[in-house]
PDB file of C-alpha atoms in Angstrom:
ATOM      1  CA  UNK A   1     -54.460  37.611  18.568  1.00  0.00           C
ATOM      2  CA  UNK A   2     -54.360  34.726  16.102  1.00  0.00           C
ATOM      3  CA  UNK A   3     -56.466  31.682  16.808  1.00  0.00           C
ATOM      4  CA  UNK A   4     -54.839  28.232  17.349  1.00  0.00           C
ATOM      5  CA  UNK A   5     -56.344  27.152  14.048  1.00  0.00           C
ATOM      6  CA  UNK A   6     -54.625  29.998  12.203  1.00  0.00           C
ATOM      7  CA  UNK A   7     -51.301  29.083  13.762  1.00  0.00           C
ATOM      8  CA  UNK A   8     -51.811  25.469  12.720  1.00  0.00           C
ATOM      9  CA  UNK A   9     -52.383  26.567   9.120  1.00  0.00           C
ATOM     10  CA  UNK A  10     -49.091  28.458   9.236  1.00  0.00           C
ATOM     11  CA  UNK A  11     -47.146  25.540  10.723  1.00  0.00           C
ATOM     12  CA  UNK A  12     -48.305  22.924   8.220  1.00  0.00           C
ATOM     13  CA  UNK A  13     -46.486  24.442   5.198  1.00  0.00           C
ATOM     14  CA  UNK A  14     -43.346  24.924   7.288  1.00  0.00           C
ATOM     15  CA  UNK A  15     -43.406  21.294   8.397  1.00  0.00           C
ATOM     16  CA  UNK A  16     -43.927  20.130   4.833  1.00  0.00           C
ATOM     17  CA  UNK A  17     -41.011  22.271   3.645  1.00  0.00           C
ATOM     18  CA  UNK A  18     -38.676  20.896   6.342  1.00  0.00           C
ATOM     19  CA  UNK A  19     -39.767  17.356   5.541  1.00  0.00           C
ATOM     20  CA  UNK A  20     -39.074  17.896   1.866  1.00  0.00           C
ATOM     21  CA  UNK A  21     -35.604  19.230   2.661  1.00  0.00           C
ATOM     22  CA  UNK A  22     -34.851  16.248   4.876  1.00  0.00           C
ATOM     23  CA  UNK A  23     -36.048  13.851   2.190  1.00  0.00           C
ATOM     24  CA  UNK A  24     -33.902  15.625  -0.375  1.00  0.00           C
ATOM     25  CA  UNK A  25     -30.845  15.434   1.902  1.00  0.00           C
ATOM     26  CA  UNK A  26     -31.511  11.761   2.628  1.00  0.00           C
ATOM     27  CA  UNK A  27     -31.913  11.087  -1.070  1.00  0.00           C
ATOM     28  CA  UNK A  28     -28.643  12.903  -1.753  1.00  0.00           C
ATOM     29  CA  UNK A  29     -26.823  10.800   0.846  1.00  0.00           C
ATOM     30  CA  UNK A  30     -28.245   7.621  -0.647  1.00  0.00           C
ATOM     31  CA  UNK A  31     -27.158   8.713  -4.102  1.00  0.00           C
ATOM     32  CA  UNK A  32     -23.634   9.275  -2.814  1.00  0.00           C
ATOM     33  CA  UNK A  33     -23.640   5.714  -1.533  1.00  0.00           C
ATOM     34  CA  UNK A  34     -24.926   4.394  -4.867  1.00  0.00           C
ATOM     35  CA  UNK A  35     -22.563   6.524  -6.965  1.00  0.00           C
ATOM     36  CA  UNK A  36     -19.590   4.681  -5.487  1.00  0.00           C
ATOM     37  CA  UNK A  37     -20.671   1.410  -7.162  1.00  0.00           C
ATOM     38  CA  UNK A  38     -18.502  -0.786  -4.947  1.00  0.00           C
ATOM     39  CA  UNK A  39     -17.699  -4.269  -6.194  1.00  0.00           C
ATOM     40  CA  UNK A  40     -16.318  -5.783  -2.988  1.00  0.00           C
ATOM     41  CA  UNK A  41     -16.628  -5.556   0.762  1.00  0.00           C
ATOM     42  CA  UNK A  42     -13.981  -6.303   3.362  1.00  0.00           C
ATOM     43  CA  UNK A  43     -13.409  -5.338   7.003  1.00  0.00           C
ATOM     44  CA  UNK A  44     -16.714  -3.414   7.020  1.00  0.00           C
ATOM     45  CA  UNK A  45     -15.456  -1.391   4.044  1.00  0.00           C
ATOM     46  CA  UNK A  46     -16.692  -1.225   0.468  1.00  0.00           C
ATOM     47  CA  UNK A  47     -14.212  -0.857  -2.370  1.00  0.00           C
ATOM     48  CA  UNK A  48     -13.726  -1.273  -6.095  1.00  0.00           C
ATOM     49  CA  UNK A  49     -10.650  -2.032  -8.187  1.00  0.00           C
ATOM     50  CA  UNK A  50      -9.321   0.808 -10.330  1.00  0.00           C
ATOM     51  CA  UNK A  51      -7.099  -0.070 -13.312  1.00  0.00           C
ATOM     52  CA  UNK A  52      -5.534   2.788 -15.249  1.00  0.00           C
ATOM     53  CA  UNK A  53      -3.000   3.053 -18.076  1.00  0.00           C
ATOM     54  CA  UNK A  54      -1.099   6.058 -19.425  1.00  0.00           C
ATOM     55  CA  UNK A  55       1.058   6.157 -22.586  1.00  0.00           C
ATOM     56  CA  UNK A  56       3.722   8.469 -23.919  1.00  0.00           C
ATOM     57  CA  UNK A  57       3.044  10.150 -27.254  1.00  0.00           C
ATOM     58  CA  UNK A  58       6.481   9.062 -28.402  1.00  0.00           C
ATOM     59  CA  UNK A  59       6.908   5.625 -29.969  1.00  0.00           C
ATOM     60  CA  UNK A  60      10.141   3.684 -29.808  1.00  0.00           C
ATOM     61  CA  UNK A  61      11.735   2.856 -33.146  1.00  0.00           C
ATOM     62  CA  UNK A  62       8.648   4.366 -34.766  1.00  0.00           C
ATOM     63  CA  UNK A  63       6.694   1.193 -33.969  1.00  0.00           C
ATOM     64  CA  UNK A  64       3.202   2.342 -33.041  1.00  0.00           C
ATOM     65  CA  UNK A  65       2.631  -0.496 -30.594  1.00  0.00           C
ATOM     66  CA  UNK A  66       5.833   0.164 -28.673  1.00  0.00           C
ATOM     67  CA  UNK A  67       5.538   3.153 -26.347  1.00  0.00           C
ATOM     68  CA  UNK A  68       6.372   3.986 -22.763  1.00  0.00           C
ATOM     69  CA  UNK A  69       3.550   3.008 -20.438  1.00  0.00           C
ATOM     70  CA  UNK A  70       2.507   3.479 -16.823  1.00  0.00           C
ATOM     71  CA  UNK A  71       0.051   1.021 -15.292  1.00  0.00           C
ATOM     72  CA  UNK A  72      -1.649   1.320 -11.924  1.00  0.00           C
ATOM     73  CA  UNK A  73      -4.116  -1.047 -10.311  1.00  0.00           C
ATOM     74  CA  UNK A  74      -5.384  -0.398  -6.800  1.00  0.00           C
ATOM     75  CA  UNK A  75      -8.462  -0.664  -4.570  1.00  0.00           C
ATOM     76  CA  UNK A  76     -10.455   2.518  -4.067  1.00  0.00           C
ATOM     77  CA  UNK A  77     -12.401   2.534  -0.822  1.00  0.00           C
ATOM     78  CA  UNK A  78     -15.581   4.333   0.078  1.00  0.00           C
ATOM     79  CA  UNK A  79     -13.766   5.674   3.150  1.00  0.00           C
ATOM     80  CA  UNK A  80     -11.491   8.435   1.876  1.00  0.00           C
ATOM     81  CA  UNK A  81      -9.036   8.103   4.781  1.00  0.00           C
ATOM     82  CA  UNK A  82      -7.998   4.666   3.475  1.00  0.00           C
ATOM     83  CA  UNK A  83      -7.414   6.073  -0.014  1.00  0.00           C
ATOM     84  CA  UNK A  84      -5.269   8.813   1.524  1.00  0.00           C
ATOM     85  CA  UNK A  85      -3.088   6.191   3.247  1.00  0.00           C
ATOM     86  CA  UNK A  86      -2.721   4.285  -0.033  1.00  0.00           C
ATOM     87  CA  UNK A  87      -1.587   7.413  -1.866  1.00  0.00           C
ATOM     88  CA  UNK A  88       0.817   8.335   0.929  1.00  0.00           C
ATOM     89  CA  UNK A  89       2.488   4.931   1.101  1.00  0.00           C
ATOM     90  CA  UNK A  90       2.314   3.637  -2.478  1.00  0.00           C
ATOM     91  CA  UNK A  91       2.069   6.697  -4.736  1.00  0.00           C
ATOM     92  CA  UNK A  92       4.478   9.191  -3.149  1.00  0.00           C
ATOM     93  CA  UNK A  93       1.686  11.096  -1.440  1.00  0.00           C
ATOM     94  CA  UNK A  94       0.015  11.948  -4.753  1.00  0.00           C
ATOM     95  CA  UNK A  95      -2.742  10.736  -7.032  1.00  0.00           C
ATOM     96  CA  UNK A  96      -1.605   7.908  -9.384  1.00  0.00           C
ATOM     97  CA  UNK A  97      -2.230  10.132 -12.413  1.00  0.00           C
ATOM     98  CA  UNK A  98       0.204  12.753 -11.093  1.00  0.00           C
ATOM     99  CA  UNK A  99       2.873  10.094 -10.619  1.00  0.00           C
ATOM    100  CA  UNK A 100       2.251   8.700 -14.112  1.00  0.00           C
ATOM    101  CA  UNK A 101       2.469  12.107 -15.752  1.00  0.00           C
ATOM    102  CA  UNK A 102       5.815  12.762 -14.074  1.00  0.00           C
ATOM    103  CA  UNK A 103       7.253   9.444 -15.276  1.00  0.00           C
ATOM    104  CA  UNK A 104       6.067   9.959 -18.849  1.00  0.00           C
ATOM    105  CA  UNK A 105       7.382  13.527 -18.854  1.00  0.00           C
ATOM    106  CA  UNK A 106      10.800  12.156 -17.874  1.00  0.00           C
ATOM    107  CA  UNK A 107      10.736   9.766 -20.835  1.00  0.00           C
ATOM    108  CA  UNK A 108       9.532  12.445 -23.248  1.00  0.00           C
ATOM    109  CA  UNK A 109      12.383  14.748 -22.229  1.00  0.00           C
ATOM    110  CA  UNK A 110      14.816  11.835 -22.665  1.00  0.00           C
ATOM    111  CA  UNK A 111      13.522  11.246 -26.210  1.00  0.00           C
ATOM    112  CA  UNK A 112      13.760  14.928 -27.079  1.00  0.00           C
ATOM    113  CA  UNK A 113      17.351  15.040 -25.845  1.00  0.00           C
ATOM    114  CA  UNK A 114      18.421  11.831 -27.606  1.00  0.00           C
ATOM    115  CA  UNK A 115      16.298  12.055 -30.750  1.00  0.00           C
ATOM    116  CA  UNK A 116      13.444   9.684 -31.591  1.00  0.00           C
ATOM    117  CA  UNK A 117      15.550   7.655 -34.005  1.00  0.00           C
ATOM    118  CA  UNK A 118      18.109   6.928 -31.259  1.00  0.00           C
ATOM    119  CA  UNK A 119      15.682   5.586 -28.636  1.00  0.00           C
ATOM    120  CA  UNK A 120      15.258   1.828 -29.025  1.00  0.00           C
ATOM    121  CA  UNK A 121      13.405   0.756 -25.896  1.00  0.00           C
ATOM    122  CA  UNK A 122      10.353   2.043 -24.022  1.00  0.00           C
ATOM    123  CA  UNK A 123      10.219   2.677 -20.301  1.00  0.00           C
ATOM    124  CA  UNK A 124       7.692   1.033 -18.030  1.00  0.00           C
ATOM    125  CA  UNK A 125       6.292   1.732 -14.579  1.00  0.00           C
ATOM    126  CA  UNK A 126       3.786  -0.546 -12.870  1.00  0.00           C
ATOM    127  CA  UNK A 127       2.195  -0.460  -9.431  1.00  0.00           C
ATOM    128  CA  UNK A 128      -0.292  -3.151  -8.500  1.00  0.00           C
ATOM    129  CA  UNK A 129      -1.912  -2.824  -5.093  1.00  0.00           C
ATOM    130  CA  UNK A 130      -3.802  -5.836  -3.738  1.00  0.00           C
ATOM    131  CA  UNK A 131      -5.389  -6.845  -0.467  1.00  0.00           C
ATOM    132  CA  UNK A 132      -2.940  -9.285   1.097  1.00  0.00           C
ATOM    133  CA  UNK A 133      -4.696  -9.943   4.380  1.00  0.00           C
ATOM    134  CA  UNK A 134      -7.894  -9.283   6.313  1.00  0.00           C
ATOM    135  CA  UNK A 135      -6.990 -10.071   9.907  1.00  0.00           C
ATOM    136  CA  UNK A 136      -9.528  -8.895  12.441  1.00  0.00           C
ATOM    137  CA  UNK A 137      -8.710  -5.253  13.140  1.00  0.00           C
ATOM    138  CA  UNK A 138      -5.839  -5.196  10.618  1.00  0.00           C
ATOM    139  CA  UNK A 139      -6.087  -4.808   6.851  1.00  0.00           C
ATOM    140  CA  UNK A 140      -2.884  -5.608   4.925  1.00  0.00           C
ATOM    141  CA  UNK A 141      -2.257  -4.107   1.482  1.00  0.00           C
ATOM    142  CA  UNK A 142       0.596  -5.094  -0.837  1.00  0.00           C
ATOM    143  CA  UNK A 143       2.082  -3.016  -3.640  1.00  0.00           C
ATOM    144  CA  UNK A 144       3.992  -4.870  -6.374  1.00  0.00           C
ATOM    145  CA  UNK A 145       6.331  -2.283  -7.896  1.00  0.00           C
ATOM    146  CA  UNK A 146       8.134  -2.643 -11.229  1.00  0.00           C
ATOM    147  CA  UNK A 147      10.161  -0.060 -13.133  1.00  0.00           C
ATOM    148  CA  UNK A 148      12.284  -0.258 -16.271  1.00  0.00           C
ATOM    149  CA  UNK A 149      14.228   2.694 -17.667  1.00  0.00           C
ATOM    150  CA  UNK A 150      16.962   0.793 -19.479  1.00  0.00           C
ATOM    151  CA  UNK A 151      19.783  -1.540 -18.563  1.00  0.00           C
ATOM    152  CA  UNK A 152      19.997  -5.297 -18.258  1.00  0.00           C
ATOM    153  CA  UNK A 153      16.742  -5.635 -16.329  1.00  0.00           C
ATOM    154  CA  UNK A 154      14.055  -3.716 -14.528  1.00  0.00           C
ATOM    155  CA  UNK A 155      13.770  -3.061 -10.814  1.00  0.00           C
ATOM    156  CA  UNK A 156      11.040  -4.567  -8.666  1.00  0.00           C
ATOM    157  CA  UNK A 157      10.093  -4.828  -5.019  1.00  0.00           C
ATOM    158  CA  UNK A 158       7.163  -5.381  -2.677  1.00  0.00           C
ATOM    159  CA  UNK A 159       5.740  -2.810  -0.276  1.00  0.00           C
ATOM    160  CA  UNK A 160       3.222  -3.403   2.485  1.00  0.00           C
ATOM    161  CA  UNK A 161       0.767  -1.196   4.315  1.00  0.00           C
ATOM    162  CA  UNK A 162      -0.697  -2.485   7.581  1.00  0.00           C
ATOM    163  CA  UNK A 163      -3.834  -0.555   8.530  1.00  0.00           C
ATOM    164  CA  UNK A 164      -5.513  -0.414  11.928  1.00  0.00           C
ATOM    165  CA  UNK A 165      -9.115  -0.211  10.744  1.00  0.00           C
ATOM    166  CA  UNK A 166     -10.473   0.641  14.192  1.00  0.00           C
ATOM    167  CA  UNK A 167      -8.139   3.573  14.881  1.00  0.00           C
ATOM    168  CA  UNK A 168      -7.903   4.555  11.197  1.00  0.00           C
ATOM    169  CA  UNK A 169      -4.118   4.671  10.998  1.00  0.00           C
ATOM    170  CA  UNK A 170      -1.094   2.954   9.492  1.00  0.00           C
ATOM    171  CA  UNK A 171       0.792   0.613  11.823  1.00  0.00           C
ATOM    172  CA  UNK A 172       4.536   1.185  12.234  1.00  0.00           C
ATOM    173  CA  UNK A 173       7.002  -1.316  13.676  1.00  0.00           C
ATOM    174  CA  UNK A 174       7.727   1.040  16.586  1.00  0.00           C
ATOM    175  CA  UNK A 175       4.059   0.672  17.565  1.00  0.00           C
ATOM    176  CA  UNK A 176       4.544  -3.070  18.022  1.00  0.00           C
ATOM    177  CA  UNK A 177       7.889  -3.406  19.816  1.00  0.00           C
ATOM    178  CA  UNK A 178       8.451  -2.261  23.391  1.00  0.00           C
ATOM    179  CA  UNK A 179      10.928   0.569  23.890  1.00  0.00           C
ATOM    180  CA  UNK A 180      14.402  -0.850  24.474  1.00  0.00           C
ATOM    181  CA  UNK A 181      13.447  -4.326  23.228  1.00  0.00           C
ATOM    182  CA  UNK A 182      14.723  -3.898  19.660  1.00  0.00           C
ATOM    183  CA  UNK A 183      17.997  -5.760  20.416  1.00  0.00           C
ATOM    184  CA  UNK A 184      15.991  -8.750  21.664  1.00  0.00           C
ATOM    185  CA  UNK A 185      13.890  -8.706  18.501  1.00  0.00           C
ATOM    186  CA  UNK A 186      17.032  -8.515  16.382  1.00  0.00           C
ATOM    187  CA  UNK A 187      18.660 -11.433  18.215  1.00  0.00           C
ATOM    188  CA  UNK A 188      15.604 -13.649  17.740  1.00  0.00           C
ATOM    189  CA  UNK A 189      15.296 -12.606  14.092  1.00  0.00           C
ATOM    190  CA  UNK A 190      18.944 -13.440  13.378  1.00  0.00           C
ATOM    191  CA  UNK A 191      18.566 -16.915  14.880  1.00  0.00           C
ATOM    192  CA  UNK A 192      15.535 -17.574  12.673  1.00  0.00           C
ATOM    193  CA  UNK A 193      17.308 -16.141   9.621  1.00  0.00           C
ATOM    194  CA  UNK A 194      20.348 -18.372  10.147  1.00  0.00           C
ATOM    195  CA  UNK A 195      18.112 -21.424  10.520  1.00  0.00           C
ATOM    196  CA  UNK A 196      16.260 -20.480   7.342  1.00  0.00           C
ATOM    197  CA  UNK A 197      19.479 -19.948   5.366  1.00  0.00           C
ATOM    198  CA  UNK A 198      21.245 -23.024   6.743  1.00  0.00           C
ATOM    199  CA  UNK A 199      23.916 -21.039   8.613  1.00  0.00           C
ATOM    200  CA  UNK A 200      25.430 -21.982  11.956  1.00  0.00           C
ATOM    201  CA  UNK A 201      25.236 -19.616  14.936  1.00  0.00           C
ATOM    202  CA  UNK A 202      28.750 -18.177  14.487  1.00  0.00           C
ATOM    203  CA  UNK A 203      29.205 -18.573  10.748  1.00  0.00           C
ATOM    204  CA  UNK A 204      30.076 -15.259   9.008  1.00  0.00           C
ATOM    205  CA  UNK A 205      27.582 -14.048   6.438  1.00  0.00           C
ATOM    206  CA  UNK A 206      30.424 -13.726   3.940  1.00  0.00           C
ATOM    207  CA  UNK A 207      30.160 -12.609   0.333  1.00  0.00           C
ATOM    208  CA  UNK A 208      26.797 -14.277  -0.210  1.00  0.00           C
ATOM    209  CA  UNK A 209      25.042 -11.538   1.774  1.00  0.00           C
ATOM    210  CA  UNK A 210      25.214  -7.756   1.684  1.00  0.00           C
ATOM    211  CA  UNK A 211      24.733  -6.956   5.369  1.00  0.00           C
ATOM    212  CA  UNK A 212      26.621  -3.770   6.298  1.00  0.00           C
ATOM    213  CA  UNK A 213      29.891  -4.701   8.019  1.00  0.00           C
ATOM    214  CA  UNK A 214      28.619  -8.277   8.149  1.00  0.00           C
ATOM    215  CA  UNK A 215      26.106  -7.371  10.871  1.00  0.00           C
ATOM    216  CA  UNK A 216      22.586  -8.762  10.658  1.00  0.00           C
ATOM    217  CA  UNK A 217      19.761  -6.236  10.329  1.00  0.00           C
ATOM    218  CA  UNK A 218      16.036  -6.213   9.645  1.00  0.00           C
ATOM    219  CA  UNK A 219      14.447  -4.392   6.696  1.00  0.00           C
ATOM    220  CA  UNK A 220      11.832  -1.685   7.100  1.00  0.00           C
ATOM    221  CA  UNK A 221       9.245  -3.592   5.056  1.00  0.00           C
ATOM    222  CA  UNK A 222       7.026  -5.897   7.108  1.00  0.00           C
ATOM    223  CA  UNK A 223       3.481  -7.161   7.215  1.00  0.00           C
ATOM    224  CA  UNK A 224       1.167  -9.187   9.403  1.00  0.00           C
ATOM    225  CA  UNK A 225       0.165 -12.771   8.827  1.00  0.00           C
ATOM    226  CA  UNK A 226      -2.223 -14.651  11.078  1.00  0.00           C
ATOM    227  CA  UNK A 227       0.565 -16.090  13.224  1.00  0.00           C
ATOM    228  CA  UNK A 228       3.633 -13.968  12.511  1.00  0.00           C
ATOM    229  CA  UNK A 229       5.343 -10.783  11.440  1.00  0.00           C
ATOM    230  CA  UNK A 230       6.941 -11.211   8.020  1.00  0.00           C
ATOM    231  CA  UNK A 231       9.888  -9.017   6.996  1.00  0.00           C
ATOM    232  CA  UNK A 232      10.777  -8.572   3.320  1.00  0.00           C
ATOM    233  CA  UNK A 233      14.294  -7.827   2.080  1.00  0.00           C
ATOM    234  CA  UNK A 234      14.100  -6.151  -1.313  1.00  0.00           C
ATOM    235  CA  UNK A 235      16.166  -7.172  -4.318  1.00  0.00           C
ATOM    236  CA  UNK A 236      19.834  -6.177  -3.811  1.00  0.00           C
ATOM    237  CA  UNK A 237      19.222  -5.449  -0.100  1.00  0.00           C
ATOM    238  CA  UNK A 238      21.094  -8.516   1.162  1.00  0.00           C
ATOM    239  CA  UNK A 239      21.464 -10.766  -1.912  1.00  0.00           C
ATOM    240  CA  UNK A 240      22.184 -10.503  -5.653  1.00  0.00           C
ATOM    241  CA  UNK A 241      19.386  -9.635  -8.081  1.00  0.00           C
ATOM    242  CA  UNK A 242      19.192 -13.258  -9.200  1.00  0.00           C
ATOM    243  CA  UNK A 243      18.128 -14.303  -5.690  1.00  0.00           C
ATOM    244  CA  UNK A 244      15.071 -12.047  -5.725  1.00  0.00           C
ATOM    245  CA  UNK A 245      13.388 -10.912  -2.537  1.00  0.00           C
ATOM    246  CA  UNK A 246      13.898 -12.708   0.767  1.00  0.00           C
ATOM    247  CA  UNK A 247      11.161 -13.086   3.371  1.00  0.00           C
ATOM    248  CA  UNK A 248      11.785 -13.771   7.043  1.00  0.00           C
ATOM    249  CA  UNK A 249       8.845 -15.010   9.092  1.00  0.00           C
ATOM    250  CA  UNK A 250       8.951 -14.352  12.843  1.00  0.00           C
ATOM    251  CA  UNK A 251       6.151 -16.171  14.702  1.00  0.00           C
ATOM    252  CA  UNK A 252       4.398 -14.147  17.393  1.00  0.00           C
ATOM    253  CA  UNK A 253       5.130 -16.882  19.926  1.00  0.00           C
ATOM    254  CA  UNK A 254       8.876 -16.276  19.451  1.00  0.00           C
ATOM    255  CA  UNK A 255       8.684 -12.553  20.251  1.00  0.00           C
ATOM    256  CA  UNK A 256       5.691 -12.292  22.566  1.00  0.00           C
ATOM    257  CA  UNK A 257       7.898 -10.907  25.355  1.00  0.00           C
ATOM    258  CA  UNK A 258       8.902  -7.860  23.273  1.00  0.00           C
ATOM    259  CA  UNK A 259       5.485  -6.952  21.846  1.00  0.00           C
ATOM    260  CA  UNK A 260       3.590  -3.919  23.125  1.00  0.00           C
ATOM    261  CA  UNK A 261       0.134  -4.152  24.655  1.00  0.00           C
ATOM    262  CA  UNK A 262      -1.168  -2.519  21.481  1.00  0.00           C
ATOM    263  CA  UNK A 263       0.391  -5.274  19.351  1.00  0.00           C
ATOM    264  CA  UNK A 264      -1.104  -7.988  21.546  1.00  0.00           C
ATOM    265  CA  UNK A 265      -4.525  -6.340  21.341  1.00  0.00           C
ATOM    266  CA  UNK A 266      -4.317  -6.295  17.547  1.00  0.00           C
ATOM    267  CA  UNK A 267      -3.216  -9.924  17.361  1.00  0.00           C
ATOM    268  CA  UNK A 268      -6.042 -10.920  19.688  1.00  0.00           C
ATOM    269  CA  UNK A 269      -8.524  -9.836  16.995  1.00  0.00           C
ATOM    270  CA  UNK A 270      -7.032 -12.171  14.356  1.00  0.00           C
TER     271      UNK A 270
END
């Protein structure tokens, strides 16, 4: 039978080995934190701004400075689940590089079909994602989209992503409005829209607006502000291109009776 002292001699190296492993693992975790090199912090999250540019190998009119380009600027968070939401909502569920390569490939095939000497303008794709709001439990991200592939002008619009930071999920409008209360929301929204546009209660929308069958509707794009939901009509959605985007602000106090308990809980953190 081994003496207690002999057993102690055996246990000491084991303890030292385990301690070394733990220190190594701890050091590895710390290095992972440091490797991220975050520049900013918001809503208990660290992030940095990524700016990337991709060019086509083809040059328009043989001018070396004039080539098709894709630009992407977006926050990259230490929490991967936020980055996944950004890619899903703003980059067609893919990495920005994959999206850029597809756009440039489309231009390259266009050049090869038309002939380099016949292509006189470059294409452009730009997506700029910024933090638009930090409201308690809700983080609001905005994507400014621009695309030009020929014609009189490019196409642009704004997208928003409202994130519930506590539950780690995107917030949809159906999460905020009680079931069966959509007509009430729509009625209130139309009254506010008419006031904003200087229209009387019964005045037809007429040719100045593109509502289907002349019936008011809300767009899918919305975001939170500290005191309201703001809906954004994209270019061409309800007005000519020259009018740009139209925002409609609906104060929480005007629609409190149609909001879900979940919506009220979120707003209470603002």
